[in-house]
């Protein structure tokens, strides 16, 4: 059978194809040392300047990333602190609210007691006033009679 699969033959042809591709790629892409030899001094200077510019751009970008990261960390810290303060204030407000309700209830009970005391002692007040007026009249009469 001529159409059968032979592992030895298929593996060898794959290996040969891979070697051929590597050789072609090496011919198309000469090693870096060869490229550097073929460059003129002006081209080398231009490449070095471009490399320095890229390096400065990269360092500038890294500085911006560091500053941004530091700013984000500060914002995160401030956010955490603000959240804590808001929670504390919320608890204080809740306590004040509860205390105000208790105070309102106490005031209402006090007002009710004052009204009931006013009702209970209203008649007694009249009797005390009547007694004092009568005692004053008696004292005036006795003073007049004794003269």
Coordinates of C-alpha atoms in Angstrom, one line a residue:
X1 CA 0.0 0.0 0.0
X2 CA 1.5 3.2 -1.1
X3 CA -1.1 5.4 0.7
X4 CA -0.5 4.0 4.2
X5 CA 0.8 6.1 7.1
X6 CA 4.4 5.6 8.1
X7 CA 5.4 7.2 11.4
X8 CA 9.1 7.2 10.6
X9 CA 8.6 8.8 7.3
X10 CA 6.1 11.4 8.5
X11 CA 8.3 12.4 11.5
X12 CA 11.4 12.7 9.3
X13 CA 9.6 14.9 6.8
X14 CA 8.2 17.2 9.5
X15 CA 11.7 17.5 11.0
X16 CA 13.2 18.3 7.6
X17 CA 10.5 20.9 7.0
X18 CA 11.2 22.5 10.3
X19 CA 14.9 22.6 9.6
X20 CA 14.3 24.2 6.2
X21 CA 12.1 26.9 7.7
X22 CA 14.7 27.7 10.3
X23 CA 17.4 28.0 7.7
X24 CA 15.2 30.3 5.6
X25 CA 14.4 32.4 8.6
X26 CA 18.1 32.7 9.5
X27 CA 18.9 33.8 5.9
X28 CA 16.1 36.4 6.0
X29 CA 16.9 37.6 9.6
X30 CA 20.6 37.9 10.0
X31 CA 21.9 37.8 13.5
X32 CA 22.0 41.1 15.5
X33 CA 25.8 41.3 15.3
X34 CA 25.6 41.3 11.5
X35 CA 23.1 44.1 11.5
X36 CA 25.2 46.2 13.8
X37 CA 28.3 45.7 11.5
X38 CA 26.4 46.9 8.4
X39 CA 25.0 50.1 10.0
X40 CA 26.8 53.3 9.5
X41 CA 27.8 55.6 12.3
X42 CA 25.0 58.0 11.6
X43 CA 22.4 55.1 11.7
X44 CA 23.9 53.9 15.0
X45 CA 23.6 57.4 16.4
X46 CA 20.0 57.7 15.3
X47 CA 19.2 54.3 16.8
X48 CA 20.9 55.3 20.1
X49 CA 19.0 58.6 20.1
X50 CA 15.7 56.7 19.5
X51 CA 16.6 54.2 22.2
X52 CA 17.3 57.1 24.7
X53 CA 14.0 58.8 23.7
X54 CA 12.1 55.5 24.2
X55 CA 13.9 55.0 27.5
X56 CA 12.9 58.5 28.7
X57 CA 9.4 58.0 27.6
X58 CA 9.2 54.7 29.4
X59 CA 10.7 56.2 32.6
X60 CA 8.3 59.1 32.4
X61 CA 5.4 56.7 32.0
X62 CA 6.7 54.6 34.9
X63 CA 6.9 57.8 37.0
X64 CA 3.3 58.7 36.1
X65 CA 2.2 55.1 37.0
X66 CA 4.0 55.4 40.4
X67 CA 2.4 58.8 41.1
X68 CA -1.0 57.5 40.0
X69 CA -0.6 54.4 42.2
X70 CA 0.4 56.5 45.1
X71 CA -2.5 58.9 44.5
X72 CA -4.9 55.9 44.3
X73 CA -3.5 54.5 47.6
X74 CA -4.0 57.9 49.3
X75 CA -7.6 58.1 47.9
X76 CA -8.2 54.6 49.2
X77 CA -6.9 55.5 52.6
X78 CA -9.0 58.7 52.7
X79 CA -12.1 56.7 51.5
X80 CA -11.5 54.2 54.3
X81 CA -11.1 56.9 56.9
X82 CA -14.2 58.8 55.6
X83 CA -16.2 55.6 55.8
X84 CA -15.1 55.0 59.3
X85 CA -16.0 58.6 60.3
X86 CA -19.4 58.5 58.6
X87 CA -20.1 55.2 60.4
X88 CA -19.1 56.8 63.7
X89 CA -21.3 59.9 63.0
X90 CA -24.2 57.7 62.0
X91 CA -24.0 55.9 65.3
X92 CA -23.8 59.2 67.2
X93 CA -26.8 60.5 65.3
X94 CA -28.8 57.4 66.1
X95 CA -27.9 57.8 69.8
X96 CA -29.0 61.4 69.7
X97 CA -32.2 60.5 67.9
X98 CA -33.0 57.9 70.6
X99 CA -32.1 60.3 73.4
X100 CA -34.4 63.0 71.9
X101 CA -37.3 60.6 71.7
X102 CA -36.7 59.6 75.4
X103 CA -36.5 63.3 76.3
X104 CA -39.7 64.1 74.4
X105 CA -41.5 61.2 76.2
X106 CA -40.2 62.5 79.6
X107 CA -41.4 66.0 78.8
X108 CA -44.8 64.8 77.9
X109 CA -45.1 62.8 81.1
X110 CA -43.9 65.9 83.1
X111 CA -46.5 68.1 81.3
X112 CA -49.2 65.5 82.1
X113 CA -48.2 65.5 85.8
X114 CA -48.2 69.3 85.9
X115 CA -51.7 69.4 84.4
X116 CA -53.0 66.8 86.9
X117 CA -51.3 68.6 89.8
X118 CA -52.9 71.8 88.6
X119 CA -56.3 70.2 88.6
X120 CA -55.8 68.6 92.0
X121 CA -54.5 71.6 93.8
X122 CA -56.7 74.2 92.0
X123 CA -59.5 73.9 94.6
X124 CA -57.0 73.8 97.5
X125 CA -55.6 77.1 96.3
X126 CA -58.9 78.7 96.4
X127 CA -59.4 77.4 100.0
X128 CA -56.0 78.7 101.1
X129 CA -56.8 82.1 99.5
X130 CA -60.1 82.2 101.3
X131 CA -58.5 81.3 104.6
X132 CA -55.8 84.0 104.2
X133 CA -58.4 86.7 103.4
X134 CA -60.6 85.6 106.3
X135 CA -57.6 85.5 108.7
X136 CA -56.6 89.0 107.5
X137 CA -60.1 90.4 108.0
X138 CA -60.2 88.8 111.5
X139 CA -56.9 90.3 112.4
X140 CA -58.0 93.7 111.2
X141 CA -61.2 93.4 113.2
X142 CA -59.3 92.3 116.3
X143 CA -56.9 95.2 115.8
X144 CA -59.7 97.7 115.5
X145 CA -61.6 96.2 118.4
X146 CA -58.5 96.3 120.7
X147 CA -58.0 100.0 120.2

